[in-house]
Short mmCIF file of C-alpha atoms in Angstrom, two decimals:
data_model
loop_
_atom_site.label_atom_id
_atom_site.label_comp_id
_atom_site.label_asym_id
_atom_site.label_seq_id
_atom_site.Cartn_x
_atom_site.Cartn_y
_atom_site.Cartn_z
CA MET A 236 21.79 13.47 9.27
CA THR A 237 18.86 14.07 6.98
CA ASP A 238 18.45 14.56 3.24
CA ASN A 239 15.14 16.19 2.48
CA PRO A 240 14.49 17.54 -1.00
CA ALA A 241 10.89 18.27 0.06
CA ALA A 242 11.94 20.78 2.70
CA THR A 243 12.13 23.99 0.64
CA ASN A 244 9.33 26.51 0.85
CA ASP A 245 8.58 26.27 -2.88
CA VAL A 246 8.20 22.51 -2.70
CA ALA A 247 6.08 22.80 0.45
CA VAL A 248 3.67 25.13 -1.38
CA SER A 249 3.53 22.71 -4.30
CA LEU A 250 2.79 19.79 -1.97
CA ARG A 251 -0.04 21.64 -0.26
CA ALA A 252 -1.57 22.30 -3.67
CA ARG A 253 -1.65 18.54 -4.32
CA ILE A 254 -3.62 17.74 -1.16
CA ASN A 255 -7.29 16.98 -1.88
CA THR A 256 -9.28 17.80 1.26
CA GLY A 257 -12.61 17.00 -0.40
CA GLN A 258 -12.12 13.24 -0.69
CA PRO A 259 -11.16 10.82 2.08
CA HIS A 260 -7.65 9.39 1.79
CA THR A 261 -6.42 6.17 3.31
CA ALA A 262 -3.24 7.60 4.90
CA ARG A 263 -5.23 10.28 6.70
CA ILE A 264 -7.94 7.85 7.84
CA TRP A 265 -5.26 5.47 9.15
CA ASN A 266 -3.77 8.43 11.02
CA TYR A 267 -7.22 9.16 12.50
CA TRP A 268 -7.69 5.56 13.67
CA LEU A 269 -4.29 5.66 15.33
CA GLY A 270 -5.22 8.80 17.24
CA GLY A 271 -3.29 11.26 15.05
CA LYS A 272 -4.28 14.80 14.14
CA ASP A 273 -3.19 14.92 10.50
CA ASN A 274 -6.61 14.37 8.96
CA TYR A 275 -9.68 16.29 7.82
CA GLU A 276 -13.38 16.12 8.56
CA VAL A 277 -14.01 14.14 5.37
CA ASP A 278 -11.48 11.54 6.57
CA ARG A 279 -13.01 11.33 10.04
CA ALA A 280 -16.51 10.90 8.58
CA ALA A 281 -15.37 8.09 6.27
CA GLY A 282 -13.33 6.53 9.08
CA ASP A 283 -16.33 6.52 11.40
CA GLU A 284 -18.51 4.89 8.74
CA ILE A 285 -15.90 2.21 8.05
CA ARG A 286 -15.60 1.61 11.79
CA ARG A 287 -19.41 1.25 11.95
CA LEU A 288 -19.28 -1.37 9.20
CA HIS A 289 -16.23 -3.06 10.69
CA PRO A 290 -15.92 -2.22 14.42
CA GLY A 291 -12.54 -3.94 14.71
CA ILE A 292 -10.78 -1.65 12.22
CA GLY A 293 -9.05 0.35 14.93
CA GLU A 294 -7.67 -2.85 16.43
CA TYR A 295 -5.97 -3.98 13.26
CA ALA A 296 -4.58 -0.51 12.58
CA ARG A 297 -2.93 -0.73 15.99
CA ALA A 298 -1.94 -4.39 15.45
CA ASP A 299 -0.17 -3.48 12.20
CA ARG A 300 1.75 -0.72 13.98
CA LEU A 301 2.83 -3.03 16.78
CA PHE A 302 3.85 -5.63 14.17
CA LEU A 303 6.13 -3.04 12.59
CA GLY A 304 7.81 -2.41 15.93
CA ARG A 305 8.33 -6.09 16.73
CA ALA A 306 9.66 -6.86 13.24
CA VAL A 307 12.10 -3.94 13.24
CA ARG A 308 13.35 -4.74 16.74
CA HIS A 309 13.96 -8.36 15.74
CA LEU A 310 15.82 -7.39 12.58
CA VAL A 311 18.03 -4.83 14.31
CA ARG A 312 18.66 -6.62 17.61
CA ASP A 313 18.73 -10.28 16.56
CA VAL A 314 19.70 -10.21 12.88
CA GLY A 315 21.96 -7.15 12.78
CA ILE A 316 20.14 -5.26 10.01
CA ARG A 317 21.13 -1.59 9.88
CA GLN A 318 19.38 -0.48 6.67
CA PHE A 319 15.66 -0.12 5.97
CA LEU A 320 13.72 0.73 2.81
CA ASP A 321 10.21 1.60 3.99
CA ILE A 322 7.80 1.95 1.04
CA GLY A 323 4.31 3.25 1.70
CA THR A 324 5.38 5.07 4.83
CA GLY A 325 2.10 6.77 5.65
CA LEU A 326 1.74 9.72 7.98
CA PRO A 327 4.23 9.85 10.82
CA THR A 328 2.98 8.63 14.17
CA ALA A 329 4.57 7.10 17.25
CA ASP A 330 7.45 4.66 16.71
CA ASN A 331 8.19 5.10 13.04
CA THR A 332 10.72 2.69 11.53
CA HIS A 333 13.72 4.96 12.09
CA GLU A 334 12.76 5.61 15.71
CA VAL A 335 12.48 1.90 16.52
CA ALA A 336 15.68 1.00 14.69
CA GLN A 337 17.84 3.86 15.93
CA ARG A 338 16.70 3.36 19.50
CA ILE A 339 18.61 0.07 19.38
CA ALA A 340 21.29 0.91 16.79
CA PRO A 341 21.74 4.69 16.38
CA GLU A 342 23.80 4.17 13.22
CA SER A 343 20.83 2.70 11.31
CA LYS A 344 19.91 4.20 7.93
CA ILE A 345 16.31 4.46 6.75
CA VAL A 346 14.82 5.56 3.44
CA TYR A 347 11.10 6.31 3.49
CA VAL A 348 9.09 6.21 0.25
CA ASP A 349 5.57 7.56 -0.29
CA ASN A 350 3.66 9.49 -2.93
CA ASP A 351 1.06 11.11 -0.68
CA PRO A 352 1.44 14.91 -0.61
CA LEU A 353 0.32 15.26 3.00
CA VAL A 354 2.92 12.71 4.04
CA LEU A 355 5.54 14.64 2.07
CA ALA A 356 4.46 17.89 3.69
CA HIS A 357 5.32 16.30 7.05
CA ALA A 358 8.74 15.16 5.86
CA ARG A 359 10.60 17.63 8.04
CA ALA A 360 9.05 16.14 11.16
CA LEU A 361 9.60 12.60 9.88
CA LEU A 362 13.20 13.08 8.84
CA THR A 363 14.76 13.25 12.24
CA SER A 364 17.72 11.01 12.92
CA THR A 365 20.46 10.30 15.37
CA GLU A 366 23.77 11.95 14.51
CA GLN A 367 25.26 8.52 13.82
CA GLY A 368 22.45 7.43 11.50
CA ARG A 369 20.67 8.84 8.51
CA THR A 370 17.16 9.17 7.11
CA ASP A 371 15.92 10.16 3.68
CA TYR A 372 12.53 10.54 2.03
CA LEU A 373 11.51 9.83 -1.56
CA ASP A 374 8.41 11.14 -3.35
CA GLU A 375 7.82 8.01 -5.39
CA ASP A 376 5.27 5.32 -6.21
CA LEU A 377 5.77 1.63 -5.38
CA ARG A 378 5.25 0.84 -9.06
CA ASN A 379 8.41 2.75 -10.00
CA VAL A 380 10.88 0.15 -8.77
CA ASP A 381 13.90 1.36 -10.72
CA ALA A 382 13.50 4.98 -9.60
CA ILE A 383 13.07 3.95 -5.96
CA LEU A 384 16.20 1.81 -5.94
CA GLU A 385 18.26 4.37 -7.82
CA HIS A 386 17.47 7.15 -5.35
CA ALA A 387 17.59 4.92 -2.28
CA ALA A 388 21.14 3.90 -3.25
CA LYS A 389 22.27 7.43 -2.38
CA THR A 390 21.60 6.59 1.27
CA LEU A 391 21.64 2.79 1.48
CA ASP A 392 24.48 0.43 0.58
CA PHE A 393 22.91 -2.31 -1.52
CA SER A 394 25.96 -4.52 -1.10
CA GLU A 395 24.84 -5.00 2.52
CA PRO A 396 21.54 -6.51 3.78
CA VAL A 397 18.47 -4.28 3.66
CA ALA A 398 15.06 -4.72 5.28
CA LEU A 399 12.32 -3.99 2.74
CA MET A 400 9.20 -2.77 4.58
CA LEU A 401 5.90 -3.07 2.68
CA LEU A 402 3.28 -2.55 5.37
CA GLY A 403 -0.28 -2.11 4.14
CA VAL A 404 0.83 -0.80 0.74
CA VAL A 405 0.60 -3.71 -1.74
CA ILE A 406 -3.16 -3.65 -1.17
CA PHE A 407 -3.18 -0.59 -3.46
CA ILE A 408 -1.71 -2.57 -6.37
CA GLY A 409 -4.45 -4.20 -8.43
CA ASP A 410 -4.22 -7.75 -9.71
CA ASP A 411 -3.86 -6.37 -13.24
CA GLU A 412 -0.69 -4.51 -12.21
CA ASP A 413 1.35 -7.62 -11.35
CA PRO A 414 1.73 -7.04 -7.59
CA TYR A 415 3.78 -10.22 -7.11
CA GLY A 416 6.13 -9.18 -9.87
CA LEU A 417 6.63 -5.77 -8.26
CA VAL A 418 7.60 -7.29 -4.93
CA ARG A 419 9.83 -9.84 -6.66
CA ARG A 420 11.62 -7.09 -8.64
CA LEU A 421 12.40 -5.31 -5.37
CA THR A 422 13.64 -8.37 -3.51
CA GLU A 423 15.70 -9.57 -6.47
CA ARG A 424 17.76 -6.37 -6.30
CA LEU A 425 18.56 -6.86 -2.62
CA PRO A 426 21.61 -8.84 -1.44
CA SER A 427 21.54 -12.15 0.41
CA GLY A 428 20.63 -11.69 4.05
CA SER A 429 18.08 -9.00 3.29
CA HIS A 430 14.56 -9.37 4.69
CA LEU A 431 11.03 -8.63 3.48
CA VAL A 432 8.47 -7.38 6.01
CA LEU A 433 5.00 -7.26 4.48
CA SER A 434 1.45 -6.83 5.80
CA HIS A 435 -1.82 -6.87 3.88
CA THR A 436 -5.53 -6.66 4.65
CA VAL A 437 -7.21 -10.02 4.03
CA THR A 438 -10.59 -11.23 2.98
CA SER A 439 -11.95 -14.20 4.87
CA PRO A 440 -15.37 -15.88 5.27
CA SER A 441 -14.94 -15.43 9.02
CA MET A 442 -14.74 -11.64 8.65
CA PRO A 443 -17.58 -10.57 6.28
CA ASP A 444 -17.71 -7.06 7.76
CA VAL A 445 -14.22 -6.41 6.39
CA ASP A 446 -15.47 -6.96 2.84
CA GLU A 447 -18.36 -4.58 3.43
CA ALA A 448 -16.01 -1.91 4.76
CA VAL A 449 -13.70 -2.29 1.74
CA ARG A 450 -16.66 -1.97 -0.64
CA PHE A 451 -17.62 1.28 1.07
CA TRP A 452 -14.07 2.55 0.80
CA ASN A 453 -13.73 1.73 -2.89
CA GLU A 454 -16.95 3.65 -3.59
CA HIS A 455 -15.93 6.78 -1.68
CA GLY A 456 -12.18 6.90 -1.00
CA THR A 457 -8.79 6.92 -2.67
CA PRO A 458 -6.70 5.00 -3.57
CA LYS A 459 -8.75 1.87 -4.27
CA LEU A 460 -8.04 -1.34 -2.38
CA THR A 461 -7.59 -4.92 -3.57
CA GLN A 462 -8.22 -7.52 -0.91
CA ARG A 463 -6.49 -10.89 -0.95
CA THR A 464 -6.85 -14.12 0.97
CA PRO A 465 -4.24 -15.18 3.54
CA GLU A 466 -2.96 -17.69 0.97
CA ASP A 467 -2.61 -14.91 -1.60
CA VAL A 468 -0.67 -12.80 0.89
CA ALA A 469 1.68 -15.70 1.58
CA ARG A 470 2.57 -15.81 -2.14
CA PHE A 471 4.44 -12.51 -1.79
CA PHE A 472 7.08 -14.43 0.17
CA ASP A 473 7.62 -17.11 -2.49
CA GLY A 474 11.33 -17.86 -2.93
CA LEU A 475 12.22 -16.44 0.49
CA GLU A 476 12.81 -18.16 3.82
CA LEU A 477 9.81 -17.37 6.03
CA LEU A 478 10.54 -16.75 9.68
CA GLU A 479 8.35 -18.38 12.30
CA PRO A 480 5.39 -18.21 12.79
CA GLY A 481 4.90 -17.60 9.04
CA VAL A 482 2.17 -15.40 7.57
CA VAL A 483 -0.35 -14.82 10.33
CA SER A 484 -2.58 -12.17 11.83
CA CYS A 485 -0.27 -9.27 12.71
CA SER A 486 -1.39 -9.58 16.32
CA ARG A 487 -0.01 -13.15 16.39
CA TRP A 488 3.42 -12.46 14.90
CA ARG A 489 5.70 -12.93 17.92
CA PRO A 490 3.41 -10.95 20.25
CA ASP A 491 4.90 -8.97 23.10
CA HIS A 492 2.53 -9.70 25.95
CA ALA A 493 4.22 -7.06 28.09
CA ALA A 494 2.91 -4.40 25.69
CA GLY A 495 -0.70 -5.12 26.65
CA ALA A 496 -3.54 -7.20 25.32
CA GLU A 497 -4.02 -7.53 21.57
CA PRO A 498 -6.90 -9.21 19.74
CA GLU A 499 -6.21 -12.82 18.84
CA GLU A 500 -6.86 -12.24 15.14
CA VAL A 501 -7.30 -9.17 12.96
CA ALA A 502 -7.91 -8.79 9.23
CA MET A 503 -4.33 -7.61 8.70
CA PHE A 504 -1.90 -10.46 8.06
CA GLY A 505 1.85 -10.14 7.91
CA GLY A 506 5.12 -11.97 7.81
CA VAL A 507 8.89 -11.59 7.73
CA ALA A 508 11.17 -13.54 5.39
CA ARG A 509 14.89 -13.74 4.66
CA LYS A 510 16.51 -13.73 1.25
CA ILE A 511 18.93 -16.64 1.15
#
C-alpha cells in the first residue's frame, strides 16, 4: 500500500516550480556522488569541485549508504523493528529504507520525510511497497517535530517501537536552532524499545580537506552545513543506550566484509541507540 498526497498532477506541477536548477543542492549532489541521474549540471560542477577539495567524498557517501543498510537489517532481523520514520530521506537510490526492511519483513511500515521538491517529485517511484507493508511520504521539515509526528501517526503505531532514521540531516540544523533539543523531542515521543539511527559529517584535525570542502559548499550551495566533532555527534545519543561499537566512522559500524572493501575511516560518523 502507498499513501502519496504528492502524486496528483497539480501537486507535481507545483513541486517542479519549486525546484531551483540554478543553484547546487545537497540532495542532488549526493545523488550524483552515488551514481544517480537525478541532478543537474550545476550540481555536477559543484560536486566535482568538492571532490577535488576532498577526494574521499564519494567514499563516505557510499559508506553512509551501506551504514543505512546494515543498521536497518540489524533492527529488522535482530531486534524485530517493523516501523521506520526516515527524516531527511534524500533522492531515492538503491536500497532505500523500505526496500531493505521489507526484503526481510514484508509487513514493515515506513514513513519518509523530506522538504526537497525534487525528492517529492520522485515520490511515486519512492513509494513502492510490498502488499503486506506500507509506505508514506511527508513534505515536512525536521524542525517541525509536532507536524511530522502527527502525520506519521496515520501510518505508524506509536505505541510500538519505531526506528528513527536521521542520516546526514542534522548537519543542516545550525547550533542556534537547538539541534540536540530537536532530536530529543523526537525520541521523547517514541515508546521504549525504539531506536535512533543517526549519521553526521564530522570535523577533525586529521581530515582538514573536509573543512575546506564544507567552506566551499557553504559559499555556493544550499542548504548550509554545520560541522561537528565526533564528540558533538555522540551527544545526540545522550540518554539512550548506544549499541556497540558506539559512534564511529560509518565504515566501521559493524562492517559487512562480504560486501567488499570499505575505507577504514570516513568523515561521516554514525551510531545506533535504543530507548530504554
